[in-house]
Amino acid sequence: MDGGGLTELVVTLLVVLWAVTALLVCAGNAFWKLLATATRAAVVELGPFDAGRSDQRVIAIDAEPAHPSYWARQVWVDTAGVLGAGLRAPWRRWRSHWMATVVARLLQRRRPSTGARGGNPVSRLWLLLMAPGTAVGATLAVLLVAVLHGAALLLLALLVTVVWSGWLLAVGVLRGAERAWLLAFRIRAVCPHPGCHRPVPLAAHRCTCADEVHRELRPGRYGVFRHTCRCGVKLPASLLTGRARVAAECPACDKPLPPSLATTRVVHVPLVGASSSGKTMLMAAVVAGLRSWAANGALTLDYASDADRHDGSLLDRRLRDDDWALKTQGDQRAWMILVGRGRRRRLLYLYDPMGEALQGADRLREQQYLAHADGVVFVVDVLADREVRRRIAEADSGRIADARPAAQGPVDTFDGLSGELTALVGRRGRLPVAVVVTKRDVLDRIPSLPPAGAQVDGWLVQLGLGGLVRGFTHQFGTARYWSVSAFTATGTGALDPEGRRAAEPVLWLLARSGLRVGPLVDARPGGTGVRAR
């Protein structure tokens, strides 16, 4: 055999040796160890597994005192960590162990396991010849692990994406269902407290631990069905899962809201009238009339909050002791009463502002609750009108003084209200107005005035207030008229029929919201004057 053939034989033997070595190293050792390294690194990345050990990858609680949902963002942090660790670990192991340790020692004719030098020239030569095959086998192993593990991690990422999409869809469906439910039942939550009266698209909710207030208690990044408070308490995140049972506060003024605010359609009814026109007495009569209907089983009635129940008790006590309601002082919180008939309920907001608050354009613009009004109860004290006073005989002046006439006539009050009310209501349409003539018990005892009949609007025209009646017709969508003696309907010796009559204006407005109380208004003989456009 010549030199060229010998060289070719030696090269062939070396290639075969290196190929066999590479195959043995790859299939018999390196592949499995590198695969185990990649898997272990991916699993450890989901740690830590030691109790009490902090983990910087976990997203911390921010201003909202709730633990972020795992599926909102943490899942992507963990997935990215698993992908990165699973792909980096085998290459680090290949570089640090197989290339920098095992192959390097073989090239130095040292045993790869102990680093000891070969005992004789033959063994040292054998170790040197093993180095290329080992390097190729380890490299082939790490490439196979990268492909296999990368495919597995890609499948994991795909599964995570599918689950995350399902979570996101659940958030959207629950939010959409809640929004659709609110729109279907025309529920518009508004803060009832003076100085605020702002819409409440999402109330703040106080945890039962009483230390944490959650301002994003809805399906979202803190949970789909429940949020876990910082203190560990789980709170329902949706109206569909019971959020209405959690104590609510206005996010703007931080004052408490009634539990039914988020689940019941609100009907906003301001009582508009001059100072001393009888608004507060009328409101007490309205509540008395609603109670009378509830006692007969025609309605269900309840106060929306403990504060309303307390205020109602104070007013009842005052009327029993003095037969007269105190004049409204300062800005008043809306009275909130739950009125129901059949399966339907309404949360009635009754606003009783100071008469002075309705005088002047600037002060009227401050009455933001008017922007949410579903109807207006306009309180008319005809004894405050100058033209009417001229028609009253001198002998009846004592009765007029005892009736405490309003400080401003109804025409002046209407003129100041009409333009600003249109600006505040905006595009929500023309409001219905229930016109209530108060102090009828006094009016019936003044012989110099024509008697108030069933057609109250016609009687107002007889008194010289035809311009006021025409103003109601043109300014409001629908106008209906009553004459009421709130004094007779409240306090000691109150008459139930008069109380029910006093409640009719509010019942009429509630009927226009879809509550089926129209028969209660129309059941009384005689009826009331109606003008509609």
XYZ file of C-alpha atoms in Angstrom:
533
model
C 0.000 0.000 0.000
C 1.486 3.304 -1.045
C 1.538 6.447 1.072
C -1.589 7.958 -0.514
C -3.675 4.884 0.181
C -2.425 4.722 3.752
C -3.363 8.334 4.325
C -6.824 7.743 2.877
C -7.263 4.718 5.126
C -6.214 6.634 8.196
C -8.577 9.506 7.352
C -11.413 7.053 6.773
C -10.776 5.343 10.095
C -10.650 8.676 11.871
C -13.920 9.815 10.258
C -15.569 6.526 11.211
C -14.182 6.826 14.765
C -15.418 10.401 15.088
C -18.812 9.525 13.626
C -19.265 6.575 15.986
C -18.062 8.688 18.897
C -20.407 11.528 17.945
C -23.348 9.130 17.672
C -22.568 7.488 21.011
C -22.039 10.805 22.776
C -25.191 12.317 21.269
C -27.578 9.391 21.646
C -26.123 7.828 24.731
C -25.395 10.826 26.920
C -25.418 14.425 25.737
C -28.889 14.563 24.204
C -30.655 13.266 27.304
C -28.660 15.375 29.713
C -29.142 18.522 27.674
C -32.871 17.777 27.306
C -33.120 17.299 31.068
C -31.255 20.574 31.555
C -33.661 22.452 29.294
C -36.736 20.927 30.943
C -35.455 21.540 34.446
C -34.627 25.163 33.614
C -38.114 25.739 32.195
C -39.770 24.257 35.283
C -37.542 26.106 37.731
C -38.375 29.352 35.947
C -41.941 28.983 37.274
C -40.593 28.924 40.845
C -39.585 29.792 43.446
C -40.539 26.653 45.317
C -39.130 27.718 48.682
C -41.767 29.087 51.083
C -41.176 32.723 51.951
C -38.749 33.342 49.125
C -39.504 36.488 47.153
C -39.914 36.403 43.404
C -39.081 39.552 41.482
C -41.015 38.335 38.452
C -44.366 38.461 40.251
C -46.266 41.650 39.396
C -46.737 43.692 42.544
C -50.019 45.186 43.801
C -50.366 48.763 42.570
C -52.752 51.567 43.559
C -55.723 49.209 43.245
C -55.589 47.046 46.410
C -56.156 43.779 44.561
C -53.865 41.050 43.314
C -53.529 41.254 39.519
C -55.098 38.347 37.700
C -52.579 35.710 36.635
C -54.054 35.661 33.148
C -53.840 39.411 32.642
C -50.065 39.764 32.479
C -48.268 37.317 34.765
C -48.944 34.453 32.373
C -46.918 36.237 29.696
C -44.106 36.952 32.137
C -43.983 33.253 33.019
C -44.314 32.115 29.415
C -41.499 34.398 28.298
C -39.402 33.160 31.202
C -40.057 29.517 30.342
C -39.288 30.088 26.680
C -36.094 31.974 27.405
C -34.833 29.592 30.097
C -35.733 26.494 28.103
C -33.800 27.717 25.081
C -30.798 29.262 26.852
C -30.075 26.531 29.377
C -28.948 23.740 26.973
C -26.640 26.096 25.094
C -25.091 27.286 28.342
C -24.630 23.675 29.383
C -23.158 22.791 26.013
C -20.707 25.662 26.163
C -19.692 25.426 29.830
C -19.655 21.641 30.267
C -19.238 19.890 26.965
C -17.011 22.317 25.124
C -15.191 24.153 27.918
C -14.736 21.093 30.130
C -15.152 17.735 28.380
C -13.716 18.576 24.939
C -11.053 20.844 26.390
C -9.824 18.056 28.695
C -9.792 15.556 25.830
C -7.669 17.914 23.778
C -5.340 18.154 26.757
C -5.234 14.309 26.855
C -7.008 14.310 30.199
C -9.898 12.184 31.317
C -13.120 14.238 30.976
C -14.642 12.978 34.235
C -11.698 13.584 36.591
C -9.306 15.763 34.624
C -6.492 13.273 35.304
C -3.841 12.914 32.601
C -3.738 9.667 30.609
C -1.481 7.025 32.160
C 0.402 6.051 28.963
C 0.962 7.387 25.450
C -1.679 5.123 23.944
C -4.400 6.260 26.323
C -3.393 9.887 25.871
C -3.599 9.464 22.091
C -6.973 7.806 22.407
C -8.266 10.712 24.517
C -7.018 13.176 21.907
C -8.709 11.257 19.091
C -12.020 11.255 21.023
C -12.157 15.067 21.227
C -13.496 15.869 17.702
C -16.196 13.197 17.858
C -17.246 14.324 21.299
C -17.476 17.931 20.133
C -19.561 16.957 17.112
C -21.819 14.700 19.213
C -22.428 17.372 21.851
C -23.127 19.979 19.168
C -25.532 17.661 17.378
C -27.255 16.922 20.707
C -27.741 20.586 21.574
C -29.135 21.286 18.108
C -31.624 18.417 18.417
C -32.623 19.575 21.914
C -33.081 23.138 20.655
C -35.354 21.960 17.835
C -37.362 19.540 19.968
C -37.651 21.792 22.999
C -38.353 24.815 20.828
C -41.263 22.979 19.209
C -42.619 22.032 22.633
C -42.269 25.589 23.879
C -43.937 26.912 20.742
C -46.861 24.571 21.414
C -46.964 25.826 25.016
C -47.032 29.424 23.816
C -49.861 28.552 21.438
C -51.880 26.914 24.230
C -51.266 29.887 26.513
C -52.459 32.214 23.763
C -55.637 30.185 23.365
C -56.332 30.213 27.110
C -55.494 33.921 27.388
C -57.839 34.642 24.474
C -60.567 32.755 26.306
C -59.886 34.824 29.435
C -60.013 38.028 27.411
C -63.231 36.891 25.761
C -64.762 36.148 29.179
C -63.847 39.658 30.335
C -65.431 41.173 27.246
C -68.566 39.022 27.467
C -69.149 39.807 31.147
C -68.531 43.513 30.667
C -70.737 43.563 27.609
C -73.510 41.621 29.328
C -73.386 43.970 32.305
C -73.433 47.014 30.046
C -76.294 45.613 27.983
C -78.245 44.854 31.146
C -77.787 48.414 32.408
C -78.815 49.854 29.051
C -81.800 47.537 28.720
C -83.170 48.596 32.099
C -81.984 52.195 31.626
C -80.019 52.195 34.857
C -78.072 55.449 35.196
C -76.353 55.640 38.564
C -75.881 59.157 39.902
C -74.404 60.282 43.210
C -77.228 61.606 45.448
C -75.021 63.785 47.651
C -74.998 67.599 47.477
C -72.065 69.200 45.734
C -71.511 66.082 43.661
C -74.482 64.634 41.726
C -72.044 63.160 39.218
C -72.759 60.069 37.125
C -71.322 56.891 38.614
C -70.435 54.520 35.757
C -68.508 52.359 38.229
C -68.770 52.810 41.977
C -65.888 52.373 44.388
C -66.397 49.366 46.669
C -65.095 48.961 50.192
C -63.755 45.553 51.208
C -65.220 43.894 54.284
C -61.871 44.478 56.004
C -62.922 48.193 55.888
C -59.387 49.308 55.079
C -59.261 48.951 51.294
C -61.367 50.675 48.643
C -61.518 49.013 45.218
C -62.149 51.425 42.350
C -61.907 48.868 39.516
C -64.171 46.122 40.804
C -65.235 44.758 37.442
C -64.092 41.958 35.105
C -60.609 42.872 33.975
C -56.951 42.689 34.842
C -57.670 41.924 38.507
C -59.962 38.993 37.831
C -62.924 37.874 35.764
C -65.389 36.672 38.379
C -63.702 37.776 41.604
C -60.966 40.103 42.804
C -58.707 39.099 45.660
C -58.155 41.999 48.015
C -54.758 42.736 49.482
C -56.121 41.403 52.780
C -57.110 38.099 51.156
C -60.878 38.619 50.947
C -62.438 37.647 47.608
C -64.890 40.207 46.184
C -67.389 39.567 43.348
C -66.248 41.463 40.267
C -69.536 41.757 38.394
C -73.170 42.555 39.001
C -73.869 39.058 37.698
C -71.744 37.538 40.469
C -73.044 39.711 43.316
C -71.075 42.972 43.263
C -74.181 44.867 44.393
C -73.817 43.244 47.822
C -70.471 44.983 48.417
C -70.638 48.368 50.144
C -70.363 51.076 47.473
C -69.081 54.639 47.525
C -69.110 57.479 45.030
C -65.694 57.561 43.309
C -65.825 61.367 43.176
C -66.868 62.344 46.720
C -66.220 59.039 48.576
C -69.674 59.122 50.203
C -71.784 55.961 50.546
C -74.181 54.839 47.833
C -77.273 52.649 48.296
C -76.825 48.954 47.390
C -79.732 49.062 44.915
C -78.164 51.875 42.886
C -76.365 49.498 40.531
C -79.282 47.113 39.962
C -82.378 49.306 39.863
C -83.424 51.967 37.414
C -83.207 55.399 39.006
C -85.945 57.984 38.511
C -84.752 61.499 39.348
C -87.529 63.808 40.491
C -86.602 67.263 41.787
C -89.228 69.274 43.667
C -88.963 72.788 42.271
C -90.485 75.774 43.981
C -89.739 78.989 45.788
C -88.673 79.146 49.401
C -91.640 78.410 51.754
C -93.781 77.163 48.859
C -94.318 73.884 50.719
C -91.804 71.577 49.021
C -90.645 69.821 52.174
C -94.190 69.375 53.448
C -95.190 68.036 50.048
C -92.307 65.562 50.069
C -93.409 64.338 53.496
C -96.950 63.995 52.123
C -95.661 62.068 49.098
C -93.869 59.588 51.368
C -96.981 59.282 53.539
C -99.084 58.567 50.450
C -96.659 55.953 49.175
C -96.750 54.283 52.586
C -100.521 54.241 52.445
C -100.494 52.524 49.057
C -97.886 50.067 50.339
C -99.996 49.281 53.398
C -102.841 48.279 51.049
C -100.510 46.026 49.080
C -100.671 48.118 45.930
C -96.961 48.944 46.151
C -93.782 47.771 47.785
C -91.882 50.517 49.580
C -88.550 50.674 51.332
C -85.868 53.216 52.075
C -82.750 52.729 49.983
C -80.313 53.300 52.842
C -80.112 53.670 56.597
C -79.558 57.411 56.151
C -82.896 57.751 54.333
C -84.630 55.687 56.986
C -83.143 57.934 59.672
C -84.160 61.111 57.838
C -87.663 59.750 57.371
C -87.973 59.010 61.085
C -86.794 62.512 61.985
C -89.317 64.096 59.623
C -92.146 61.919 60.974
C -91.234 62.873 64.531
C -91.138 66.537 63.625
C -94.553 66.373 61.974
C -96.067 64.536 64.951
C -94.661 67.077 67.409
C -95.235 70.296 65.475
C -97.412 69.426 62.453
C -94.926 71.408 60.334
C -91.786 70.447 58.454
C -88.695 72.548 58.909
C -87.570 74.656 55.987
C -84.826 73.082 53.902
C -81.443 74.289 55.098
C -78.366 74.106 52.863
C -77.859 71.618 50.088
C -79.902 68.499 50.707
C -79.015 64.952 49.823
C -81.593 63.300 47.609
C -84.090 61.118 49.403
C -83.851 57.621 47.968
C -86.879 55.355 48.151
C -87.375 51.966 46.523
C -90.830 51.774 44.972
C -92.032 48.569 43.366
C -95.138 47.096 41.808
C -95.185 43.519 40.689
C -91.726 42.441 39.607
C -90.556 45.941 38.682
C -88.836 48.369 40.968
C -87.608 51.923 40.726
C -85.111 53.770 42.893
C -86.793 57.130 43.370
C -84.522 60.119 43.926
C -86.487 62.968 45.475
C -84.573 66.238 45.521
C -85.712 68.994 47.871
C -83.388 71.960 47.237
C -83.607 75.290 48.983
C -85.824 77.737 47.155
C -82.959 80.217 47.161
C -80.844 77.717 45.217
C -83.231 78.063 42.278
C -82.998 81.836 42.078
C -80.542 83.231 39.563
C -78.918 81.610 36.564
C -75.587 81.064 38.292
C -77.088 79.228 41.234
C -79.341 77.206 38.959
C -76.351 75.971 36.978
C -74.884 74.652 40.215
C -77.869 72.321 40.666
C -76.326 69.511 38.642
C -79.000 67.017 39.653
C -81.386 68.853 37.290
C -79.342 67.486 34.370
C -80.451 63.951 35.352
C -84.130 64.749 35.945
C -86.685 62.318 34.513
C -89.499 64.664 35.432
C -90.161 67.716 37.582
C -92.636 68.339 40.378
C -93.264 72.075 40.197
C -94.697 73.344 43.469
C -97.044 76.304 43.036
C -97.970 78.530 45.959
C -100.636 80.747 44.442
C -100.736 82.842 47.608
C -97.288 84.166 46.679
C -98.496 85.610 43.374
C -99.122 89.343 43.461
C -102.160 89.209 41.172
C -103.796 86.516 43.267
C -103.122 88.466 46.468
C -104.927 91.466 45.046
C -108.053 89.370 44.600
C -108.128 88.255 48.229
C -110.268 90.206 50.633
C -108.685 92.003 53.569
C -110.570 89.787 55.980
C -108.631 86.750 54.756
C -105.187 88.313 55.253
C -104.738 86.524 58.570
C -105.215 83.137 56.977
C -102.653 84.043 54.322
C -100.073 85.038 56.928
C -100.610 81.778 58.787
C -100.014 79.864 55.539
C -96.515 81.364 55.233
C -96.581 82.338 51.551
C -93.502 81.703 49.409
C -90.888 84.405 49.058
C -91.212 84.364 45.266
C -94.216 84.023 43.011
C -94.644 80.885 40.861
C -94.350 82.862 37.610
C -90.973 84.296 38.625
C -89.792 80.868 39.733
C -90.856 79.325 36.432
C -89.251 82.072 34.357
C -85.930 81.581 36.143
C -86.061 77.801 35.798
C -87.271 77.210 32.256
C -84.302 78.372 30.192
C -81.623 76.884 32.421
C -83.475 73.583 32.717
C -83.492 73.209 28.941
C -79.749 73.860 28.836
C -79.071 71.322 31.603
C -81.305 68.577 30.226
C -79.884 68.964 26.720
C -80.817 66.338 24.146
C -82.648 63.957 26.497
C -85.960 65.316 25.331
C -88.740 67.354 26.827
C -89.491 66.484 30.430
C -92.911 65.827 31.940
C -93.930 68.194 34.719
C -96.319 67.494 37.565
C -97.707 70.847 38.685
C -98.829 70.723 42.309
C -100.733 73.557 43.928
C -100.002 73.351 47.653
C -101.789 74.661 50.756
C -105.215 73.703 49.432
C -106.540 73.515 52.985
C -105.938 77.278 53.241
C -107.209 78.024 49.740
C -110.497 76.238 50.466
C -111.093 78.610 53.384
C -110.667 81.816 51.331
C -114.115 82.672 49.953
C -112.818 85.521 47.815
C -111.066 83.004 45.582
C -112.921 80.663 43.217
C -113.065 77.091 44.549
C -110.394 74.715 43.229
C -112.139 72.070 41.165
C -110.891 68.889 39.559
C -109.487 70.756 36.564
C -106.642 72.495 38.347
C -105.186 74.044 35.208
C -108.507 75.729 34.421
C -108.698 76.998 37.996
C -105.206 78.526 37.637
C -106.374 80.312 34.506
C -109.328 81.720 36.478
C -106.876 83.075 39.050
C -105.003 84.955 36.349
C -102.164 82.447 35.998
C -102.981 81.464 32.438
C -99.530 82.547 31.308
C -97.990 80.078 33.752
C -100.178 77.265 32.412
C -99.219 78.125 28.838
C -95.559 78.200 29.883
C -95.804 74.643 31.222
C -97.458 73.542 27.981
C -94.742 75.004 25.770
C -91.691 74.331 27.944
C -92.387 70.743 28.996
C -93.368 67.689 27.017
C -96.412 66.880 29.152
C -98.001 68.736 32.048
C -100.454 67.408 34.617
C -102.002 69.274 37.522
C -102.930 68.575 41.138
C -103.993 70.538 44.183
C -102.860 69.095 47.494
C -103.048 69.813 51.188
C -99.782 68.406 52.507
C -100.769 69.627 55.985
C -103.811 67.318 55.929
C -101.804 64.386 54.588
C -99.112 64.399 57.296
C -98.630 64.656 61.020
C -101.228 63.842 63.666
C -104.665 63.060 62.271
C -103.335 62.598 58.750
C -105.900 61.490 56.189
C -104.890 58.562 53.999
C -106.890 59.730 50.931
C -105.115 63.085 50.990
C -101.750 61.352 51.367
C -102.492 59.185 48.347
C -103.517 62.256 46.412
C -100.214 63.920 47.345
C -98.328 60.855 46.072
C -100.076 60.902 42.683
C -97.692 63.375 40.980
C -94.711 61.177 41.798
C -96.599 58.011 40.861
C -97.485 59.621 37.530
C -93.814 60.312 36.834
C -92.894 56.785 37.933
C -95.521 55.404 35.547
C -93.830 57.233 32.686
C -90.620 55.338 33.520
C -92.385 52.001 32.960
C -93.472 51.208 36.517
C -97.063 50.010 36.316
C -98.599 52.424 38.793
C -100.746 54.339 36.305
C -103.981 52.696 37.566
C -103.307 54.080 41.033
C -103.204 57.615 39.638
C -106.268 57.255 37.427
C -108.353 55.334 39.978
C -109.377 58.434 41.945
C -112.660 59.937 40.790
C -112.533 63.350 39.192
C -109.073 63.169 37.696
C -106.717 66.043 37.189
C -106.116 68.554 34.484
C -103.806 67.381 31.725
C -102.145 69.283 28.942
C -99.801 67.488 26.557
C -97.964 68.384 23.428
